[in-house]
Structure formats: C-alpha cells, structure tokens
Amino acid sequence: MENREDSQNLTPRAEEQSNDSQELISSLPKVKNWDDLYLYHYQGTWYHSRCINGVISFQNNFQAEDSDVILATFPKSGTTWLKALTFAIVHRSRYPLEKSPLLTSSPHDLVPFLEFDLYMKSPFPSFEHIPTPRILSTHMPCGSLPKSILNSNCRVVYMCRNPMDQFISHWTFYHGLGDQTSDPLPLEEAFEMICQGVQSYGPIWTQILDYWNASKAQPGKILFLKYEDLMKGDIVSYVKQIAEFLGCPFSESEETQGVVEEISKLCSFDNMKNLEVNKSGKQPGGAKNDTFFRKGIVGDWKNYLTPAMSERLEKLMEEKLHGSGLTFKTS
C-alpha cells in the first residue's frame, strides 16, 4: 500500500488508527486502475490506493469550523479554477489583487486537498498555516463527508462537469503525469471502465446526483455549479453568486471599482495558465503544475470519442439522472 505512514513517527492513537485503516482496506474489493495501481471500493465509491488512507482518516478525524469553506469537485471538473476563484473572492480584503498569492503559488498550494495534502500525511494534521476562513478541498461524495461538515454551518461549493469532457480530461491527465510504471490504460478500455462506474471517485453519476439533491434540500448549505456554465456564461455573475453564497458579497463600491471583473480576469484560465508558477514546479504527489492547465474548453471530447462512445455515455447519463432535472452542455 502506497503512502503508508511510518508507524515510528505516529502517536499511539494515530498508530492505532493507521492499523485499523490498513485492516479495513485489506478487506475492501479492489480492481486495477488506469495506471495499473488499485482502486478500492469503499462506501459505494472507488478510491485510488494513493488516497484511501487519507479518505478514511479525513472521515474519522476532521472537525469543521462554522466559517470553513469546502470546495468539492469530481476530479478534472474545474477544481483548479474553482480554488483560484474562491481564494481570490474570500481573501480579497487580506490580499490586494495585484499582490495576490495566486500570482506566485499554485491554487493547489493555497487550497489544500483534505484527503490528499492533509490527512494522507497524518491522521491529525495541523491547520495553523491556513488562514481563516479556511478554504479546503475534496473530491469525496457528499454523503461520505465527515459528519462535522454536514452538521456544522460551514458551506460547500460543488462544481461538476459534463462526463464526456471530464473523462477525456482525466484520461489525458494520467498520460501527462510521467511517473507511471507502465503506460496508462488505452482510451477504449478506460472508457469501458467508466461506463461500469469504475473510476477514481466514481461512479460519476452517483456523486453528481448526490450533491445535486443535497443542494436542492439545503440551498443555503451547498451551492451547485456546472463548469460549462462558468466557462460559457457570464463569469462575472458567477463570481458575485459565489461571494453572496459564502457570506462575503461585493459592496457597491467594489462593484463600481471593477473588483469583480479584476478577480474574473486574474482567475481566468488563460491568465492562470500563463503564470510562471503554473508553468513550472510540481505538487507534492509529483504532478507537474502545468498538467492542471490543459485546454479549459467545452467539447474537447469530440476529438477523442467515437460517435458510438459518446452516444453510449450520453444515454447512460440520461438513464442515471432521469427525473432529477439535471442536464449538461456538451458543446
């Protein structure tokens, strides 16, 4: 099992949790992932072997604060963009935009993943380096979030993406990692797996529907966004919507001064992609920063999927989301 903590560096309580987690993980169903490592089936979701320890530890130990902001996404669904936008919005009084940490740090460094960056390293990580309100990120399904998130007054912003573009973005991301022991699974085989619901954090339709229904039941708790709407729509109105939802709306003075437009421009895909920090450097897990900025467009799936493949996935999503009222723009 990768990233297993060194028991010599753990407190007795942490060591006991680690042992319990290893025992649980060893009992879970597993399949080979696209990168020839394992996916483990836990509570109805497939988790990569690299994060399963962190997932369990996050569930067991995280204590949410009422002021927390949780950014939730399915992998490769606008996560980097959402992190940048939210950080700039929430911390605009602390950091003038011309001196924003986003100019010199990756959004993933400023908004850490809970199950990757924090709880994968320790069952009891320190949060002292994260300014309040804490902005934290996860790929986990709504129903699997720690009880402290669901029961507190913290707010959750969820962003999803049309499953065809999400699949292509995720598959090409694996090809760009450059740390594989073998070539990632061919497109056709990876596609067959996702149609069976087998992918990291999948099935995708289960997670999307989970957050969709939760946002309808608790609109003041969970904000549901679609990547395509932000990409194709009026980004300024969405920046204002996020700020309003998080309890830090723009003042009339800020709007007059063009602060909303400045944040939109700062966090635009093209601007973020061309920042030196995002063209070089790596994340702790080894992924290069530039792999998080590929094309940022809607409809790139047409360059990869055959008509038969796209039709199959569209019909599958229609079936899975039937009656929910949830639809996607695919071009």
Tab-separated table of C-alpha atoms in Angstrom:
chain	number	residue	atom	x	y	z
A	1	MET	CA	0.000	0.000	0.000
A	2	GLU	CA	1.499	3.320	-1.019
A	3	ASN	CA	1.980	6.244	1.351
A	4	ARG	CA	1.537	4.137	4.432
A	5	GLU	CA	2.655	6.223	7.353
A	6	ASP	CA	5.805	5.253	9.194
A	7	SER	CA	4.463	3.907	12.476
A	8	GLN	CA	7.602	5.106	14.264
A	9	ASN	CA	6.522	8.714	13.623
A	10	LEU	CA	2.944	8.270	14.863
A	11	THR	CA	1.442	8.826	18.290
A	12	PRO	CA	-0.108	5.710	19.864
A	13	ARG	CA	-3.595	6.950	18.934
A	14	ALA	CA	-2.546	7.689	15.358
A	15	GLU	CA	-0.752	4.366	15.069
A	16	GLU	CA	-3.866	2.545	16.259
A	17	GLN	CA	-5.951	4.356	13.642
A	18	SER	CA	-3.410	3.539	10.953
A	19	ASN	CA	-3.503	-0.147	11.841
A	20	ASP	CA	-7.296	-0.149	11.854
A	21	SER	CA	-7.334	1.557	8.448
A	22	GLN	CA	-4.933	-0.973	6.975
A	23	GLU	CA	-7.095	-3.822	8.249
A	24	LEU	CA	-10.197	-2.233	6.732
A	25	ILE	CA	-8.531	-1.504	3.397
A	26	SER	CA	-7.225	-5.049	3.089
A	27	SER	CA	-10.829	-6.292	3.262
A	28	LEU	CA	-12.188	-3.995	0.521
A	29	PRO	CA	-12.958	-5.083	-3.072
A	30	LYS	CA	-10.308	-3.789	-5.468
A	31	VAL	CA	-9.611	-3.540	-9.202
A	32	LYS	CA	-6.688	-2.323	-11.292
A	33	ASN	CA	-6.936	1.354	-12.211
A	34	TRP	CA	-5.887	3.040	-15.458
A	35	ASP	CA	-2.356	3.490	-14.084
A	36	ASP	CA	-2.012	-0.181	-13.048
A	37	LEU	CA	-2.443	0.704	-9.368
A	38	TYR	CA	-5.522	-0.279	-7.388
A	39	LEU	CA	-8.922	1.271	-6.848
A	40	TYR	CA	-10.667	0.268	-3.613
A	41	HIS	CA	-14.450	0.151	-3.279
A	42	TYR	CA	-15.415	1.894	-0.050
A	43	GLN	CA	-18.914	3.072	0.929
A	44	GLY	CA	-20.139	2.866	-2.661
A	45	THR	CA	-17.229	4.843	-4.169
A	46	TRP	CA	-13.970	3.793	-5.849
A	47	TYR	CA	-10.875	5.361	-4.274
A	48	HIS	CA	-7.316	5.282	-5.585
A	49	SER	CA	-4.774	3.430	-3.490
A	50	ARG	CA	-2.873	6.695	-3.127
A	51	CYS	CA	-5.687	8.378	-1.208
A	52	ILE	CA	-7.728	5.661	0.515
A	53	ASN	CA	-5.822	6.074	3.800
A	54	GLY	CA	-6.418	9.819	3.693
A	55	VAL	CA	-10.101	9.340	2.921
A	56	ILE	CA	-10.671	7.193	5.994
A	57	SER	CA	-8.574	9.435	8.230
A	58	PHE	CA	-10.384	12.561	6.966
A	59	GLN	CA	-13.762	10.971	7.678
A	60	ASN	CA	-12.779	9.917	11.180
A	61	ASN	CA	-10.935	12.990	12.405
A	62	PHE	CA	-11.823	16.230	10.626
A	63	GLN	CA	-13.547	18.842	12.766
A	64	ALA	CA	-15.212	21.529	10.687
A	65	GLU	CA	-15.480	25.133	11.803
A	66	ASP	CA	-18.602	27.127	11.028
A	67	SER	CA	-16.545	29.558	8.954
A	68	ASP	CA	-14.981	26.817	6.781
A	69	VAL	CA	-15.462	26.778	3.018
A	70	ILE	CA	-15.355	23.291	1.481
A	71	LEU	CA	-14.769	23.084	-2.270
A	72	ALA	CA	-15.983	19.761	-3.643
A	73	THR	CA	-15.463	18.517	-7.185
A	74	PHE	CA	-15.252	15.329	-9.180
A	75	PRO	CA	-11.646	15.048	-10.479
A	76	LYS	CA	-10.878	17.172	-13.539
A	77	SER	CA	-14.054	19.212	-13.264
A	78	GLY	CA	-12.682	22.722	-12.872
A	79	THR	CA	-11.100	22.150	-9.468
A	80	THR	CA	-8.080	24.406	-10.036
A	81	TRP	CA	-10.250	27.223	-11.376
A	82	LEU	CA	-12.722	26.956	-8.500
A	83	LYS	CA	-9.881	27.061	-5.973
A	84	ALA	CA	-8.444	30.204	-7.559
A	85	LEU	CA	-11.800	31.991	-7.778
A	86	THR	CA	-12.809	31.166	-4.216
A	87	PHE	CA	-9.439	32.103	-2.740
A	88	ALA	CA	-9.458	35.458	-4.543
A	89	ILE	CA	-13.067	36.167	-3.504
A	90	VAL	CA	-12.796	35.188	0.157
A	91	HIS	CA	-9.388	36.739	0.814
A	92	ARG	CA	-9.726	39.897	-1.300
A	93	SER	CA	-9.505	42.129	1.789
A	94	ARG	CA	-6.423	40.349	3.096
A	95	TYR	CA	-4.525	40.287	-0.205
A	96	PRO	CA	-4.805	43.109	-2.750
A	97	LEU	CA	-5.273	41.516	-6.173
A	98	GLU	CA	-2.042	42.976	-7.523
A	99	LYS	CA	-0.234	41.153	-4.697
A	100	SER	CA	-2.377	38.029	-4.655
A	101	PRO	CA	-0.622	34.806	-3.617
A	102	LEU	CA	-2.209	33.326	-6.749
A	103	LEU	CA	0.454	35.163	-8.738
A	104	THR	CA	3.241	33.193	-7.095
A	105	SER	CA	1.616	30.000	-5.745
A	106	SER	CA	-0.414	27.229	-7.323
A	107	PRO	CA	-4.101	27.250	-6.313
A	108	HIS	CA	-3.489	23.718	-5.017
A	109	ASP	CA	-0.872	25.036	-2.605
A	110	LEU	CA	-3.246	27.724	-1.317
A	111	VAL	CA	-6.307	25.472	-1.052
A	112	PRO	CA	-5.131	22.011	0.055
A	113	PHE	CA	-6.946	18.749	-0.589
A	114	LEU	CA	-8.174	17.271	2.665
A	115	GLU	CA	-7.750	13.592	1.806
A	116	PHE	CA	-4.513	14.152	-0.161
A	117	ASP	CA	-2.445	17.047	1.150
A	118	LEU	CA	-3.528	16.896	4.786
A	119	TYR	CA	-4.930	13.589	6.019
A	120	MET	CA	-2.820	11.354	3.804
A	121	LYS	CA	0.229	12.604	5.696
A	122	SER	CA	-1.184	12.414	9.215
A	123	PRO	CA	-4.428	11.439	10.980
A	124	PHE	CA	-4.180	14.733	12.863
A	125	PRO	CA	-2.670	17.351	10.532
A	126	SER	CA	-2.027	20.942	11.536
A	127	PHE	CA	-4.230	23.663	10.058
A	128	GLU	CA	-2.243	26.543	11.542
A	129	HIS	CA	-0.824	27.588	8.171
A	130	ILE	CA	-4.288	28.011	6.618
A	131	PRO	CA	-5.810	31.489	7.070
A	132	THR	CA	-9.342	31.890	8.409
A	133	PRO	CA	-11.840	31.369	6.925
A	134	ARG	CA	-10.246	28.085	5.942
A	135	ILE	CA	-10.779	27.108	2.301
A	136	LEU	CA	-10.343	23.358	1.886
A	137	SER	CA	-10.888	20.973	-0.991
A	138	THR	CA	-12.102	17.418	-1.529
A	139	HIS	CA	-13.198	15.063	-4.303
A	140	MET	CA	-15.349	12.982	-1.949
A	141	PRO	CA	-19.100	12.394	-2.381
A	142	CYS	CA	-21.480	14.459	-0.278
A	143	GLY	CA	-22.812	11.506	1.700
A	144	SER	CA	-19.288	10.409	2.648
A	145	LEU	CA	-18.158	13.762	4.026
A	146	PRO	CA	-17.348	13.869	7.747
A	147	LYS	CA	-20.362	14.458	9.966
A	148	SER	CA	-18.815	17.685	11.240
A	149	ILE	CA	-19.114	19.199	7.755
A	150	LEU	CA	-22.692	18.085	7.258
A	151	ASN	CA	-23.790	19.154	10.754
A	152	SER	CA	-21.943	22.479	11.031
A	153	ASN	CA	-22.698	25.843	9.455
A	154	CYS	CA	-19.745	25.640	7.069
A	155	ARG	CA	-20.610	25.977	3.389
A	156	VAL	CA	-19.904	23.694	0.476
A	157	VAL	CA	-19.370	24.779	-3.135
A	158	TYR	CA	-19.651	21.894	-5.577
A	159	MET	CA	-18.626	22.042	-9.236
A	160	CYS	CA	-19.261	19.301	-11.773
A	161	ARG	CA	-18.530	18.925	-15.471
A	162	ASN	CA	-20.169	17.109	-18.352
A	163	PRO	CA	-18.986	13.489	-18.054
A	164	MET	CA	-17.555	13.244	-21.598
A	165	ASP	CA	-15.168	16.185	-21.179
A	166	GLN	CA	-14.428	15.079	-17.619
A	167	PHE	CA	-13.399	11.623	-18.819
A	168	ILE	CA	-11.093	12.949	-21.537
A	169	SER	CA	-9.520	15.477	-19.186
A	170	HIS	CA	-8.944	12.793	-16.560
A	171	TRP	CA	-7.541	10.250	-19.015
A	172	THR	CA	-5.128	12.750	-20.603
A	173	PHE	CA	-4.098	13.892	-17.106
A	174	TYR	CA	-2.934	10.353	-16.336
A	175	HIS	CA	-0.917	10.380	-19.558
A	176	GLY	CA	0.743	13.627	-18.542
A	177	LEU	CA	1.850	12.555	-15.081
A	178	GLY	CA	5.048	10.959	-16.338
A	179	ASP	CA	5.572	8.852	-13.205
A	180	GLN	CA	3.832	5.694	-14.290
A	181	THR	CA	5.469	2.295	-14.032
A	182	SER	CA	3.590	1.365	-17.213
A	183	ASP	CA	1.600	3.166	-19.909
A	184	PRO	CA	-1.898	4.225	-18.777
A	185	LEU	CA	-4.805	2.123	-19.965
A	186	PRO	CA	-5.841	2.643	-23.633
A	187	LEU	CA	-8.764	5.028	-24.137
A	188	GLU	CA	-11.233	2.322	-25.147
A	189	GLU	CA	-10.540	0.214	-22.062
A	190	ALA	CA	-10.673	3.202	-19.721
A	191	PHE	CA	-13.967	4.235	-21.322
A	192	GLU	CA	-15.420	0.788	-20.715
A	193	MET	CA	-14.496	1.056	-17.043
A	194	ILE	CA	-16.223	4.405	-16.529
A	195	CYS	CA	-19.369	3.082	-18.196
A	196	GLN	CA	-19.326	0.416	-15.489
A	197	GLY	CA	-18.924	3.136	-12.878
A	198	VAL	CA	-15.335	2.144	-12.110
A	199	GLN	CA	-13.072	5.180	-11.902
A	200	SER	CA	-11.405	7.202	-9.177
A	201	TYR	CA	-14.197	8.730	-7.031
A	202	GLY	CA	-16.789	7.125	-9.308
A	203	PRO	CA	-19.381	6.360	-10.344
A	204	ILE	CA	-19.547	9.930	-11.587
A	205	TRP	CA	-23.340	9.928	-11.831
A	206	THR	CA	-23.669	8.888	-8.189
A	207	GLN	CA	-21.547	11.768	-6.921
A	208	ILE	CA	-23.134	14.402	-9.151
A	209	LEU	CA	-26.655	13.348	-8.226
A	210	ASP	CA	-25.682	13.189	-4.549
A	211	TYR	CA	-24.596	16.846	-4.483
A	212	TRP	CA	-27.447	17.937	-6.779
A	213	ASN	CA	-30.089	16.524	-4.451
A	214	ALA	CA	-28.311	17.861	-1.367
A	215	SER	CA	-28.148	21.354	-2.883
A	216	LYS	CA	-31.880	21.248	-3.533
A	217	ALA	CA	-32.566	20.157	0.048
A	218	GLN	CA	-30.100	22.653	1.588
A	219	PRO	CA	-29.598	25.579	-0.807
A	220	GLY	CA	-28.029	27.680	1.930
A	221	LYS	CA	-25.522	24.942	2.697
A	222	ILE	CA	-24.476	23.662	-0.738
A	223	LEU	CA	-24.002	25.690	-3.923
A	224	PHE	CA	-24.138	23.542	-7.076
A	225	LEU	CA	-22.204	24.831	-10.102
A	226	LYS	CA	-21.512	23.495	-13.585
A	227	TYR	CA	-18.136	24.024	-15.218
A	228	GLU	CA	-19.739	24.632	-18.610
A	229	ASP	CA	-21.969	27.393	-17.259
A	230	LEU	CA	-18.992	29.304	-15.880
A	231	MET	CA	-16.901	28.683	-18.982
A	232	LYS	CA	-19.613	29.637	-21.480
A	233	GLY	CA	-21.637	32.055	-19.392
A	234	ASP	CA	-21.188	35.419	-17.710
A	235	ILE	CA	-18.338	34.678	-15.328
A	236	VAL	CA	-18.837	37.975	-13.505
A	237	SER	CA	-22.325	36.974	-12.390
A	238	TYR	CA	-20.997	33.649	-11.081
A	239	VAL	CA	-18.211	35.371	-9.130
A	240	LYS	CA	-20.882	37.518	-7.487
A	241	GLN	CA	-23.040	34.445	-6.837
A	242	ILE	CA	-20.184	32.608	-5.104
A	243	ALA	CA	-19.362	35.644	-2.971
A	244	GLU	CA	-23.010	36.078	-1.970
A	245	PHE	CA	-23.333	32.397	-1.081
A	246	LEU	CA	-20.183	32.469	1.059
A	247	GLY	CA	-21.404	35.482	3.013
A	248	CYS	CA	-18.892	37.958	1.621
A	249	PRO	CA	-20.851	39.823	-1.095
A	250	PHE	CA	-19.221	42.598	-3.070
A	251	SER	CA	-20.006	46.088	-1.876
A	252	GLU	CA	-21.418	48.690	-4.206
A	253	SER	CA	-18.052	50.428	-4.043
A	254	GLU	CA	-16.206	47.246	-5.052
A	255	GLU	CA	-18.511	46.711	-7.992
A	256	THR	CA	-18.058	50.317	-9.113
A	257	GLN	CA	-14.282	49.932	-8.881
A	258	GLY	CA	-14.385	46.811	-11.062
A	259	VAL	CA	-13.155	44.376	-8.380
A	260	VAL	CA	-15.444	41.607	-9.653
A	261	GLU	CA	-14.055	41.931	-13.170
A	262	GLU	CA	-10.487	42.026	-11.851
A	263	ILE	CA	-10.984	38.769	-9.946
A	264	SER	CA	-12.556	37.181	-13.021
A	265	LYS	CA	-9.570	38.249	-15.132
A	266	LEU	CA	-6.977	37.182	-12.549
A	267	CYS	CA	-8.501	33.717	-12.290
A	268	SER	CA	-9.259	33.228	-15.978
A	269	PHE	CA	-7.922	30.019	-17.489
A	270	ASP	CA	-5.582	31.799	-19.904
A	271	ASN	CA	-4.137	34.090	-17.240
A	272	MET	CA	-3.600	31.291	-14.718
A	273	LYS	CA	-2.081	29.010	-17.339
A	274	ASN	CA	0.480	31.655	-18.342
A	275	LEU	CA	1.666	32.485	-14.832
A	276	GLU	CA	5.228	31.274	-14.302
A	277	VAL	CA	4.301	29.380	-11.139
A	278	ASN	CA	1.793	27.288	-13.104
A	279	LYS	CA	4.199	26.620	-15.971
A	280	SER	CA	6.825	25.094	-13.672
A	281	GLY	CA	7.091	23.250	-10.391
A	282	LYS	CA	5.321	20.179	-9.045
A	283	GLN	CA	2.780	19.187	-6.453
A	284	PRO	CA	3.901	17.013	-3.505
A	285	GLY	CA	2.364	13.975	-5.215
A	286	GLY	CA	4.597	14.515	-8.252
A	287	ALA	CA	2.114	16.027	-10.731
A	288	LYS	CA	3.562	18.975	-12.622
A	289	ASN	CA	1.687	22.242	-12.145
A	290	ASP	CA	1.226	22.676	-15.890
A	291	THR	CA	-0.742	19.404	-16.132
A	292	PHE	CA	-3.613	21.173	-14.362
A	293	PHE	CA	-3.944	23.619	-17.255
A	294	ARG	CA	-4.608	21.721	-20.468
A	295	LYS	CA	-7.263	23.288	-22.717
A	296	GLY	CA	-10.074	24.520	-20.498
A	297	ILE	CA	-12.721	24.225	-23.225
A	298	VAL	CA	-16.114	22.614	-23.651
A	299	GLY	CA	-16.479	19.854	-26.241
A	300	ASP	CA	-12.898	18.558	-26.490
A	301	TRP	CA	-14.322	15.031	-26.132
A	302	LYS	CA	-15.216	15.204	-29.843
A	303	ASN	CA	-11.505	14.889	-30.637
A	304	TYR	CA	-11.277	11.561	-28.791
A	305	LEU	CA	-14.590	9.717	-28.518
A	306	THR	CA	-16.235	7.941	-31.438
A	307	PRO	CA	-19.917	8.733	-32.134
A	308	ALA	CA	-20.846	5.347	-30.709
A	309	MET	CA	-18.905	6.010	-27.497
A	310	SER	CA	-20.383	9.474	-26.968
A	311	GLU	CA	-23.898	8.207	-27.665
A	312	ARG	CA	-23.445	5.398	-25.163
A	313	LEU	CA	-22.239	7.710	-22.409
A	314	GLU	CA	-24.960	10.283	-23.093
A	315	LYS	CA	-27.663	7.619	-22.869
A	316	LEU	CA	-26.112	6.214	-19.712
A	317	MET	CA	-26.134	9.626	-18.021
A	318	GLU	CA	-29.717	10.275	-19.130
A	319	GLU	CA	-30.706	6.985	-17.562
A	320	LYS	CA	-28.830	7.590	-14.321
A	321	LEU	CA	-30.033	11.198	-13.915
A	322	HIS	CA	-33.587	10.557	-15.112
A	323	GLY	CA	-36.172	12.557	-13.226
A	324	SER	CA	-33.623	14.743	-11.448
A	325	GLY	CA	-33.920	17.729	-13.771
A	326	LEU	CA	-30.141	17.816	-14.131
A	327	THR	CA	-28.690	18.149	-17.633
A	328	PHE	CA	-25.314	19.067	-19.154
A	329	LYS	CA	-23.981	21.157	-22.008
A	330	THR	CA	-21.622	19.008	-24.045
A	331	SER	CA	-20.523	21.526	-26.688
